[in-house]
XYZ file of C-alpha atoms in Angstrom:
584
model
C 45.381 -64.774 -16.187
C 42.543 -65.571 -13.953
C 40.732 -62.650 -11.733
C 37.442 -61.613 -10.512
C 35.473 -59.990 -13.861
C 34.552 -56.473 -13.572
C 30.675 -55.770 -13.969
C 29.355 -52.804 -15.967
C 28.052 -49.709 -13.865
C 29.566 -50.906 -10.425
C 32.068 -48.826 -9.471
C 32.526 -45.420 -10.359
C 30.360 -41.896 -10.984
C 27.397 -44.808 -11.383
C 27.370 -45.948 -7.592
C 27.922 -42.351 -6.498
C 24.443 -41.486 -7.428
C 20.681 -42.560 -7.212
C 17.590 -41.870 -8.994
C 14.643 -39.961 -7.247
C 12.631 -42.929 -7.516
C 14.789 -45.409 -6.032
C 15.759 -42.857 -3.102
C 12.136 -42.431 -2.481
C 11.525 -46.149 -2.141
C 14.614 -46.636 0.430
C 13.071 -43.486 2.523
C 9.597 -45.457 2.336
C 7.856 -42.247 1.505
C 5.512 -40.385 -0.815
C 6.805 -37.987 -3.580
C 5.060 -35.246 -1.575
C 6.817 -36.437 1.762
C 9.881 -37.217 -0.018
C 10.166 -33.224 -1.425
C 9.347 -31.585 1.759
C 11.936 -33.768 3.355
C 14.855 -32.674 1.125
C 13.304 -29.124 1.230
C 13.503 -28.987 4.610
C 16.862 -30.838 5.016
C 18.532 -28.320 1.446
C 19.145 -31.536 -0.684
C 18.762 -30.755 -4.126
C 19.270 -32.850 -6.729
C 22.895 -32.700 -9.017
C 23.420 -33.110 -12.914
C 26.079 -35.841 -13.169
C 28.960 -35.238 -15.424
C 28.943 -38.299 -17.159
C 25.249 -38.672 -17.037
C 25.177 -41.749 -19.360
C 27.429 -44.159 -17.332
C 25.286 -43.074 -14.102
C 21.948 -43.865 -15.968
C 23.258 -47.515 -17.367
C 23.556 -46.618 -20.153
C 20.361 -45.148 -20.954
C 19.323 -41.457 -22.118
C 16.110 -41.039 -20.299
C 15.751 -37.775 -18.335
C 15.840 -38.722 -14.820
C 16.481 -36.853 -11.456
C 19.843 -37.590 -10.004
C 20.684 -37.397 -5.745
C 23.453 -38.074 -4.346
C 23.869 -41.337 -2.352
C 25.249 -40.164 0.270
C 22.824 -37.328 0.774
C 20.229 -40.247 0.981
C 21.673 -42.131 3.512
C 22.583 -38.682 5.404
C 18.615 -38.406 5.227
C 17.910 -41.943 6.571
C 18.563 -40.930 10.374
C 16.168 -37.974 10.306
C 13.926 -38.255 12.983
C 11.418 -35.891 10.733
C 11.215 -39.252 8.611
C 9.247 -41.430 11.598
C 6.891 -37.957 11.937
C 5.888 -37.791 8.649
C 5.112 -41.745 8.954
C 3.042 -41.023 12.282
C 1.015 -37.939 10.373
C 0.656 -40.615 7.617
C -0.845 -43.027 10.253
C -2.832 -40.530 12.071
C -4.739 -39.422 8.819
C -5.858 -42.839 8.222
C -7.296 -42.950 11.556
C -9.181 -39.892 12.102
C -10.428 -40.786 8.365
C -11.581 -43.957 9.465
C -13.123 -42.271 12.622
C -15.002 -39.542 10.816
C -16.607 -42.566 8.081
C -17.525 -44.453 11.015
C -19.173 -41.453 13.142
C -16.655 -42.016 16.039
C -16.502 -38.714 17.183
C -15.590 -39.160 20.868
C -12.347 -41.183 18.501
C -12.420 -38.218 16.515
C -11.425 -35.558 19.684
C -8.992 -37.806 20.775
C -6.949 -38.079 17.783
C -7.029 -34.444 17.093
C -5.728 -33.699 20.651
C -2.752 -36.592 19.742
C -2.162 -35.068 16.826
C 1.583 -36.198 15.714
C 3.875 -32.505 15.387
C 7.062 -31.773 15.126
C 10.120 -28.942 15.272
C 12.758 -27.887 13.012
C 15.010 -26.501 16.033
C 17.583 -29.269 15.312
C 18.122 -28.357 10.928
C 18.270 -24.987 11.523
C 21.172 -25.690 13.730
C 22.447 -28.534 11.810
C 22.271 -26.533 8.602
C 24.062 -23.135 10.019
C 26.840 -23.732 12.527
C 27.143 -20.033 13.513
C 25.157 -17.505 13.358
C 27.195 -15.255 10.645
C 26.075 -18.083 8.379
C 22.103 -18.108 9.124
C 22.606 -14.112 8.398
C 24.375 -15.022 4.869
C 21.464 -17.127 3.990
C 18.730 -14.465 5.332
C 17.830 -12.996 1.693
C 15.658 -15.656 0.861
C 13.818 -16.534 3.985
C 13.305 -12.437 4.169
C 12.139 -12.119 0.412
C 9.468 -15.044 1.329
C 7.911 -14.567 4.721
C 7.895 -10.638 3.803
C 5.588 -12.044 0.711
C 3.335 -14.752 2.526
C 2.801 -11.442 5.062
C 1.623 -9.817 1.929
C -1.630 -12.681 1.002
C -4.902 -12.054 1.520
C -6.294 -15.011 3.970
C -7.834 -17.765 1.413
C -7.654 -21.183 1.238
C -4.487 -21.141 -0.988
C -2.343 -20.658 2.505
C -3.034 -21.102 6.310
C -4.257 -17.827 7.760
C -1.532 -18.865 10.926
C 1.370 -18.758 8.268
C 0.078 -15.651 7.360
C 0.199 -13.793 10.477
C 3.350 -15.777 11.883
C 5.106 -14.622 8.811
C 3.422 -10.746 9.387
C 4.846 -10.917 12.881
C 8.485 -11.715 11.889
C 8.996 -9.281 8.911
C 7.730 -6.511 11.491
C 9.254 -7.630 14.527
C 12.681 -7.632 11.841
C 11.913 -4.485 10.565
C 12.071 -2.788 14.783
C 15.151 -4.855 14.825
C 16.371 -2.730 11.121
C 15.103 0.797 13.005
C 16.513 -0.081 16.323
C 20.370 -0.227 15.001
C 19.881 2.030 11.861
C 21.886 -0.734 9.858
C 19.516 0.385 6.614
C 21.723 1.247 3.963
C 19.698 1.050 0.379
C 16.718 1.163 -1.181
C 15.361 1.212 -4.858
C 11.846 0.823 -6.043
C 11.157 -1.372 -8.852
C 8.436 -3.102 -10.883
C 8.316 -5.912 -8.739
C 8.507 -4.599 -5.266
C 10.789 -2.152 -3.134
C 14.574 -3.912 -2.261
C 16.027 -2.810 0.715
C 20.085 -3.762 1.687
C 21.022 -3.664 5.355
C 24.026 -4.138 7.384
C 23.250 -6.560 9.930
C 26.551 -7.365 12.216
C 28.925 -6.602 9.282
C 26.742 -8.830 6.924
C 24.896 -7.532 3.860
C 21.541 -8.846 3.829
C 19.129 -7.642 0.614
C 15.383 -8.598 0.456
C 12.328 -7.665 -1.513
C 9.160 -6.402 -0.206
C 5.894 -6.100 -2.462
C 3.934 -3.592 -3.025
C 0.576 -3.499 -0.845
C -1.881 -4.537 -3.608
C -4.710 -6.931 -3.703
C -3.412 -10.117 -6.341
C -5.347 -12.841 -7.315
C -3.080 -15.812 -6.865
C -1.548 -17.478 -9.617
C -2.641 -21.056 -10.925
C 0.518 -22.248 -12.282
C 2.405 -21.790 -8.921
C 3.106 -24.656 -6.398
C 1.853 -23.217 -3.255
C 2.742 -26.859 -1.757
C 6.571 -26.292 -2.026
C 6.254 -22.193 -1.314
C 4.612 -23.396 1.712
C 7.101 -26.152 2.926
C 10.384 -23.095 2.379
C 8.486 -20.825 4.201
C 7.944 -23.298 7.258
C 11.812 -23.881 7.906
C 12.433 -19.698 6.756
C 9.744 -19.026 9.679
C 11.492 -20.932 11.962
C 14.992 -19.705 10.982
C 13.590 -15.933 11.289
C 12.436 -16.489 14.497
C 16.385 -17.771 15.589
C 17.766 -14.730 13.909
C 15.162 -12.097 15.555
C 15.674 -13.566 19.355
C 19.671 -13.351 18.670
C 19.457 -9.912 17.212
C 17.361 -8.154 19.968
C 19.258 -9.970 22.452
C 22.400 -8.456 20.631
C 20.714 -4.880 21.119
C 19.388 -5.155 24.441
C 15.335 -5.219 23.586
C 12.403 -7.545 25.212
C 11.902 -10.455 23.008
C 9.102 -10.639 21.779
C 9.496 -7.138 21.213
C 7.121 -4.660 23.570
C 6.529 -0.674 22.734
C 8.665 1.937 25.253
C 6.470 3.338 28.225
C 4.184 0.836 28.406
C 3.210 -0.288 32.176
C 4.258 -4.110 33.080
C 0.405 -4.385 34.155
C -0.296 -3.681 30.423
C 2.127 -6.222 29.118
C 1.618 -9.104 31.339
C -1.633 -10.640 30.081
C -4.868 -11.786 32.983
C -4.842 -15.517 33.070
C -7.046 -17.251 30.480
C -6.338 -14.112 28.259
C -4.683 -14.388 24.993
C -0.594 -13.240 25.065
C -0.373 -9.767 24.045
C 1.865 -10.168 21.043
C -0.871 -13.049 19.646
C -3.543 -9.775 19.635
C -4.070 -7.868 16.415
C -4.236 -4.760 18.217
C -1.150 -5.163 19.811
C 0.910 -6.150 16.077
C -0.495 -3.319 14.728
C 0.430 -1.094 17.323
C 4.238 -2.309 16.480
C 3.957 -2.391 12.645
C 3.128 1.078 12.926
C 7.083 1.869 13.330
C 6.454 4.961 15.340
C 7.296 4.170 18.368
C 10.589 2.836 19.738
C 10.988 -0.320 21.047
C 11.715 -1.481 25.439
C 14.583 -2.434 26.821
C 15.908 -5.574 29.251
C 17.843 -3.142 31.457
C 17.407 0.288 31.106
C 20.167 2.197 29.516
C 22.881 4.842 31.895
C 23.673 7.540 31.027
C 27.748 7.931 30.921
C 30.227 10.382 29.678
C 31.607 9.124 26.076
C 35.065 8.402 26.490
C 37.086 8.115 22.860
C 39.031 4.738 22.491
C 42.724 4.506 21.530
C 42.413 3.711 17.857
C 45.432 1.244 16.671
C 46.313 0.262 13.228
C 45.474 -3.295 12.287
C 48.324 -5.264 11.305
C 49.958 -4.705 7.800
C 48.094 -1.482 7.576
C 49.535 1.798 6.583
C 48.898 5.222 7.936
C 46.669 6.124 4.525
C 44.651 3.084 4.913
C 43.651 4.008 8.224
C 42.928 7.551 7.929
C 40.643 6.249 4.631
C 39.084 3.815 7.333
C 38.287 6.505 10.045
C 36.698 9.014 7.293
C 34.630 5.866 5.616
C 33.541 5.339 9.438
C 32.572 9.135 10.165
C 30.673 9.020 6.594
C 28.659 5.840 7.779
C 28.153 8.007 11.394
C 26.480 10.548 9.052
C 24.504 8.806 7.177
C 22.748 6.840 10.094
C 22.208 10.306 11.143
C 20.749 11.782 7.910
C 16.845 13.121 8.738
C 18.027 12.837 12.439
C 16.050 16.448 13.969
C 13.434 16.180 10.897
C 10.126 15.736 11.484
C 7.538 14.071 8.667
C 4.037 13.493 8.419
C 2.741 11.565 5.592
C -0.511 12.113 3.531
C -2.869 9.187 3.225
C -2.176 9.134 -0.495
C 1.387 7.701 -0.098
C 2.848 4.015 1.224
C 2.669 4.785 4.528
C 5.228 1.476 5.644
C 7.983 2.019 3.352
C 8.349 5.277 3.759
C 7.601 5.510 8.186
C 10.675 2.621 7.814
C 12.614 4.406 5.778
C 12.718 7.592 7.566
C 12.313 5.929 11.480
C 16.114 3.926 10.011
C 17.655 6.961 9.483
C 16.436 8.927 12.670
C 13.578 11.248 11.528
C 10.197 11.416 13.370
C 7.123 10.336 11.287
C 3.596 10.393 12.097
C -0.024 10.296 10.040
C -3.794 10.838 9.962
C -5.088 9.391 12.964
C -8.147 8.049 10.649
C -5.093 6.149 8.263
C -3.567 3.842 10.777
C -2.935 3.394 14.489
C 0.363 4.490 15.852
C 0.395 8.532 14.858
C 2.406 10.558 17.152
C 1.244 14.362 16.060
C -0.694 15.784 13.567
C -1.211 17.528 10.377
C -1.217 21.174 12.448
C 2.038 20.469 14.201
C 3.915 23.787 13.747
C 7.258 21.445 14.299
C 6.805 19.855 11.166
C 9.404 20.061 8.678
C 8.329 18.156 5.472
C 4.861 16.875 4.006
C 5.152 13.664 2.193
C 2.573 14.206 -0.462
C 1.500 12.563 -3.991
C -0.458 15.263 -5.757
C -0.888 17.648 -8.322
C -1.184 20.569 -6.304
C -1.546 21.176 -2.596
C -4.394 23.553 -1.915
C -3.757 24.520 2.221
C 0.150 24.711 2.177
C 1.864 26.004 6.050
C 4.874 28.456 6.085
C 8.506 27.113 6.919
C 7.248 23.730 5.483
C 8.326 21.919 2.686
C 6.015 19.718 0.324
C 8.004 16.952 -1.233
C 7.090 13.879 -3.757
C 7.819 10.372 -1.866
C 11.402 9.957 -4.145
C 12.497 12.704 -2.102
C 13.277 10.447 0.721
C 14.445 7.256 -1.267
C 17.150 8.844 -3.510
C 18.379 11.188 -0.405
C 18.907 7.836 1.200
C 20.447 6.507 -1.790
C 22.506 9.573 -2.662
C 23.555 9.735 1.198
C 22.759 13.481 1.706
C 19.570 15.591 1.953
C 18.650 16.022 -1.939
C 17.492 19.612 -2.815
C 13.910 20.089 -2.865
C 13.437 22.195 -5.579
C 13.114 18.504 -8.280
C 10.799 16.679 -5.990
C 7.529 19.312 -5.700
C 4.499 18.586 -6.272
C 3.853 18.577 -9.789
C 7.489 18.695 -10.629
C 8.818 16.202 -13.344
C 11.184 13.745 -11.415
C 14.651 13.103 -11.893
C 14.950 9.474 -12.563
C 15.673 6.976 -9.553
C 18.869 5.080 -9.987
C 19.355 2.040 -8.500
C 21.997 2.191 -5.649
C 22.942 -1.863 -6.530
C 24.817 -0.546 -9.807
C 28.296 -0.014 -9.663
C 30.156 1.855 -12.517
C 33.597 0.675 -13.261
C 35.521 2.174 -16.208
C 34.490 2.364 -19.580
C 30.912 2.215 -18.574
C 28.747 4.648 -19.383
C 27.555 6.597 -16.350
C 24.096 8.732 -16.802
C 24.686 12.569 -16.618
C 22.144 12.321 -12.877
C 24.650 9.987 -11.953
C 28.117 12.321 -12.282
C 25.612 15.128 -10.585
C 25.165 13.099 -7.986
C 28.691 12.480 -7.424
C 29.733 15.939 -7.720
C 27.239 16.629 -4.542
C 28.635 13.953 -2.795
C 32.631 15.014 -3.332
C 31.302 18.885 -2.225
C 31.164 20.588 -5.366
C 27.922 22.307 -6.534
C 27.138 21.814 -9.989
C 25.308 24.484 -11.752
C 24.197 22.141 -15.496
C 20.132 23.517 -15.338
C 21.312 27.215 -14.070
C 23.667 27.236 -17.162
C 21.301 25.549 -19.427
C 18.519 27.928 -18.602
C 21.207 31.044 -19.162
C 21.855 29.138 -21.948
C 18.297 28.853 -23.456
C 17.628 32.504 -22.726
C 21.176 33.865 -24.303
C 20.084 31.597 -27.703
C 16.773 32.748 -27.568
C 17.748 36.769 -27.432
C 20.783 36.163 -29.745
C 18.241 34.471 -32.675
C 17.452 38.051 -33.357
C 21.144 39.774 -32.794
C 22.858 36.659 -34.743
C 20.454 37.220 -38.011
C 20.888 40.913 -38.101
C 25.119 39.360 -37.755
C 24.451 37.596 -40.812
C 23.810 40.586 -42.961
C 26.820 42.599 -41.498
C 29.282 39.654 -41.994
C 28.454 39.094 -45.634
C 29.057 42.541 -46.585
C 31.984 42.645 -44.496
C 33.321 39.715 -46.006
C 32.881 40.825 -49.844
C 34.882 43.979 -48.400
C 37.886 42.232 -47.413
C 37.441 40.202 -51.000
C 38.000 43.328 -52.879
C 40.990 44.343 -50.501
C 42.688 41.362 -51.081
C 42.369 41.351 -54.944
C 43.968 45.288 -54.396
C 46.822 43.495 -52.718
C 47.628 40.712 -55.059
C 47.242 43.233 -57.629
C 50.070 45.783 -56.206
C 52.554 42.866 -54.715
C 52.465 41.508 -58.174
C 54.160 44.489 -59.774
C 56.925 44.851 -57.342
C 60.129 42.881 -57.579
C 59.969 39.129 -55.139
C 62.802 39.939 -52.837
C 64.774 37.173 -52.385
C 66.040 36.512 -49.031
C 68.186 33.118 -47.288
C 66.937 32.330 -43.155
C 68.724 29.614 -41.290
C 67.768 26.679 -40.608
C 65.763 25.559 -37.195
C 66.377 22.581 -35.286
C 63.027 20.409 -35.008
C 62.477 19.023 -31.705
C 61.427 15.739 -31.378
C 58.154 14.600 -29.107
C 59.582 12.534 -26.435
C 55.981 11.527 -25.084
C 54.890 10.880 -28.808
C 58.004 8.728 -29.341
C 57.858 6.406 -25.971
C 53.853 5.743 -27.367
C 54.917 4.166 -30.112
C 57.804 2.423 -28.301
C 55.211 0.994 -26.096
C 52.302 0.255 -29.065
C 55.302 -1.421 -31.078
C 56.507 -3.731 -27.729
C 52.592 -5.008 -27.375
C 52.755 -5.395 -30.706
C 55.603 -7.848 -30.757
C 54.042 -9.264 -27.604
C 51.147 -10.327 -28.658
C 53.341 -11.754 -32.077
C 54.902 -14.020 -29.682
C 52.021 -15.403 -27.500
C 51.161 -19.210 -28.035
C 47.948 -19.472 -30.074
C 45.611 -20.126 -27.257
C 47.309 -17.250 -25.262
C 46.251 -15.519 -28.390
C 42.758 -16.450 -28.711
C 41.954 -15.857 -24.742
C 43.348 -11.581 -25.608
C 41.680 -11.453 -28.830
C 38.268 -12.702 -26.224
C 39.109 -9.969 -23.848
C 39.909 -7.370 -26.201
C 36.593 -8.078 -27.799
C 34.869 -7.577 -24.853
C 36.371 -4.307 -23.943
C 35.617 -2.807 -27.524
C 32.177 -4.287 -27.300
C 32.038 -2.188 -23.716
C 33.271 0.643 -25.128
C 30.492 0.339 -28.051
C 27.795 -0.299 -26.095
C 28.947 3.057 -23.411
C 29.142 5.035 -26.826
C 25.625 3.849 -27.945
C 23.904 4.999 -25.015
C 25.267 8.013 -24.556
C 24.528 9.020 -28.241
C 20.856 8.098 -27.232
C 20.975 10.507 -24.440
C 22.243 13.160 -26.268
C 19.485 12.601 -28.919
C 16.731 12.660 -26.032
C 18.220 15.699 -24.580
C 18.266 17.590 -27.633
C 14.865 16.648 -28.199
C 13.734 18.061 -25.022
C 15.476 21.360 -25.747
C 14.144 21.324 -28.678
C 10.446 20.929 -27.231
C 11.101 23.544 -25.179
C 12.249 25.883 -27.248
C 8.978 25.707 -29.300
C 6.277 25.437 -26.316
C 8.645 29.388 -25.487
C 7.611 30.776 -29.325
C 4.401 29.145 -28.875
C 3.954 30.654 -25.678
C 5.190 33.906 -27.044
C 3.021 33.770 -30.284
């Protein structure tokens, strides 16, 4: 039969995708270009599943795109912008060789730009889905704020990026949607609620870093444009969603202050004026000022398909959340210079405590040091040499893991000079089988109400052992002549029953009750038994998998509690001999 002869690598997974080179060449643009295109546009390249038909054949590594992701990218208008820059660098380059510098001005003042308004909206519809993708663009602008001002990175990257994170971090205070922190190696991670969304980011720590030489800053640089420009989106919506002035201006300033003189700089572009708002002392102004009205409760009705138990479990989850938005609410702080004066004024402003400083630290401080209204010190030393009355004097962990734990922590483990307790991370959930830290079930206890008592008792403890050494060795002595006493008495008796006649006596018999509970076990270990005899054999295999897993669970709980128990011992064990040595 006659027909039209099918061709190798023509139809198929092969014409669904195309190499990076070949892409590149249909765009017309550089490798450079060609990145920060698909960067900007959140192409990335896919792993074909049959990656030797798509290559023809071949097994050279090569970068696969989709085709259609291509063509999607031949309409940006970015494309013809990049091609302009392209054009204008060759001019002003010919310009400056030639001493043109009348040409030079010109081209510099025509210098090609563009916006990324239209992918931001192209690449989230609605605004819950620009919050979903926040992490990311948070984690990176809050770093670039972070860099000291070389020639790695524009210094106007640097302090766009500084004015987001902090004009973000008002936004965080302003609604109290801060719900956990941890500190780790690598920086602090904070989790908010913003509009019922989770979003989690990562600030560093403020320490000078020499930058690293195996890092792209190239690529860093092209993210954090479109994040910049996302951020800025995501700020206007959320301060318009909360009633505040964007750009964001400080409470109980005049509107002669904020309104800048002509041919003066804007006041949010000022230094003086950023710093005065990444202070986070001062709460933020308002488009129309608030009234005052009497709270009136609203009729509360269940939500369809939802039972009586389910709602009351709602309310109480609700008044919980209430409480802990509340939590240093009528606490006032001041921190010493030796702590991190950001996290913690953020941490504490988010949670509705007053905070304040040295004057000499940082701008922004509401009251000082000799404030009789102050409630707890923030400090980071040894020993505190001036301490005030009615105040307390807490390490910094104080005010994470009371945050964390959702209730005021008692002070008595965070003084200065105190051992800490060790900071869990809030982003761990137990489930069962795992092995929870003794802190941990402490913690919980305090949270359910109850007040548990484990270092009162182990202190009793330590004391009872240590005054009952002496009692239980003078024990000793009595016991062992007690017991060769009743050794001798019972040789007497053997002695005297042995000469009297056995009497000989007949008892009924008792009826033996069976173990109901014992007996439906092994009902119901003999039924899985025959179960699992009558799976197929993959059915089999996928149990055996999970059962495997569960034991290995089980091991690895049983392993690290055996290590705590080992370290804890160890520790009483220290202790006891730093007492005798003490005593000695």
């Amino acid at each position: 039969m006659g027909g039209v002869e099918k061709k190798k690598y023509e139809r198929g997974a092969a014409t669904n995708y195309i190499t990076r080179n070949r892409a590149r060449k249909k765009l017309q643009l550089s490798l450079p270009d060609f990145r920060r295109l698909c960067i900007l546009k959140g192409i990335y390249p896919h792993e074909p599943k049959h990656k030797k038909k798509v290559n023809k054949g071949s097994t050279a590594p090569r970068t696969f795109y989709l085709l259609k992701d291509i063509k999607f990218l031949l309409h940006e208008p970015i494309v013809n912008k990049f091609r302009e820059y392209k054009v204008f660098v060759r001019k002003l380059r010919k310009a400056y060789g030639k001493s043109e510098w009348s040409t030079v001005d010109r081209l510099k003042d025509n210098k090609p730009t563009y916006k990324l308004d239209h992918i931001v909206k192209e690449r989230y519809p609605t605004f819950v889905d620009a919050l979903r993708d926040l992490d990311d663009a948070l984690s990176m602008c809050f770093l670039f704020s972070t860099f000291p001002r070389t020639g790695k990175c524009h210094v106007q990257t640097i302090q766009l990026c500084r004015r987001l994170t902090v004009e973000f971090l008002n936004y965080v205070i302003a609604s109290r949607s801060l719900r956990k922190v941890f500190l780790s190696i690598k920086g602090i991670y904070y989790q908010a609620e913003v509009l019922g969304q989770p979003v989690t980011w990562i600030t560093p720590y403020a320490f000078a870093h020499d930058h690293p030489t195996d890092v792209d800053y190239r690529v860093m640089a092209t993210f954090t444009e479109f994040y910049t420009t996302l951020l800025g989106f995501v700020n206007f919506r959320l301060y318009q969603s909360l009633n505040l002035l964007y750009p964001p201006k400080i409470d109980g300033q005049a509107d002669a202050e904020l309104k800048p003189a002509e041919g003066k700089e804007y006041a949010m572009d000022s230094e003086s004026y950023l710093e005065k708002l990444s202070a986070l002392s001062s709460s933020l102004a308002q488009v129309v000022a608030p009234t005052h009205e009497e709270e009136v409760e609203l009729d509360e009705f269940p939500v369809e398909g939802e039972t009586a138990a389910q709602m009351d479990a709602r309310k109480k989850e609700q008044e919980a959340l209430e409480k802990h938005k509340k939590l240093f609410e009528g606490l006032r702080f001041f921190l010493n210079r030796e702590v991190p004066r950001e996290p913690l004024a953020f941490v504490i402003r988010c949670f509705g405590g007053q905070v304040s400083w040295d004057k000499s630290l940082c701008i922004g401080a509401t009251y000082d040091v000799s404030d009789p209204s102050i409630t707890h010190q923030i400090v980071d030393r040894p020993q505190v040499q001036q301490q005030v009355v009615g105040r307390y004097y807490l390490q910094p962990q104080w005010v994470f893991d009371s945050v964390n734990a959702k209730l005021c922590l008692p002070v008595a483990d965070y003084f200065p000079g105190v051992l800490l307790p060790p900071h869990l991370s809030p982003f761990v959930t137990e489930q069962e089988g795992d092995y929870i830290p003794p802190e941990k079930l402490k913690l919980l206890a305090m949270q359910r109400g109850e007040e548990p008592d484990e270092e009162s008792e182990e202190e009793d403890e330590e004391e009872e052992e240590d005054n009952n050494d002496k009692e239980e060795e003078e024990e000793e002595e009595d016991e062992s002549e007690k017991e060769e006493e009743m050794k001798l008495k019972k040789l007497e008796e053997q002695k005297t029953q042995s000469t009297k006649a056995l009497p000989v006596t007949v008892t009924a018999g008792k009826v033996r009750l069976e173990d109901k509970q014992r007996l439906e076990q092994e009902q119901q270990s003999e039924e899985k038994r025959l179960a699992i005899m009558m799976m197929k054999k993959r059915e089999k295999y996928l149990y055996k998998k999970i059962m495997f897993g569960k034991k290995r669970k089980v091991r690895e709980a049983n392993k690290l509690a055996a290590k705590r128990k080992a370290h804890d011992a160890a520790v009483k064990e220290e202790k006891k001999k730093g007492k005798k040595a003490r005593r000695a």
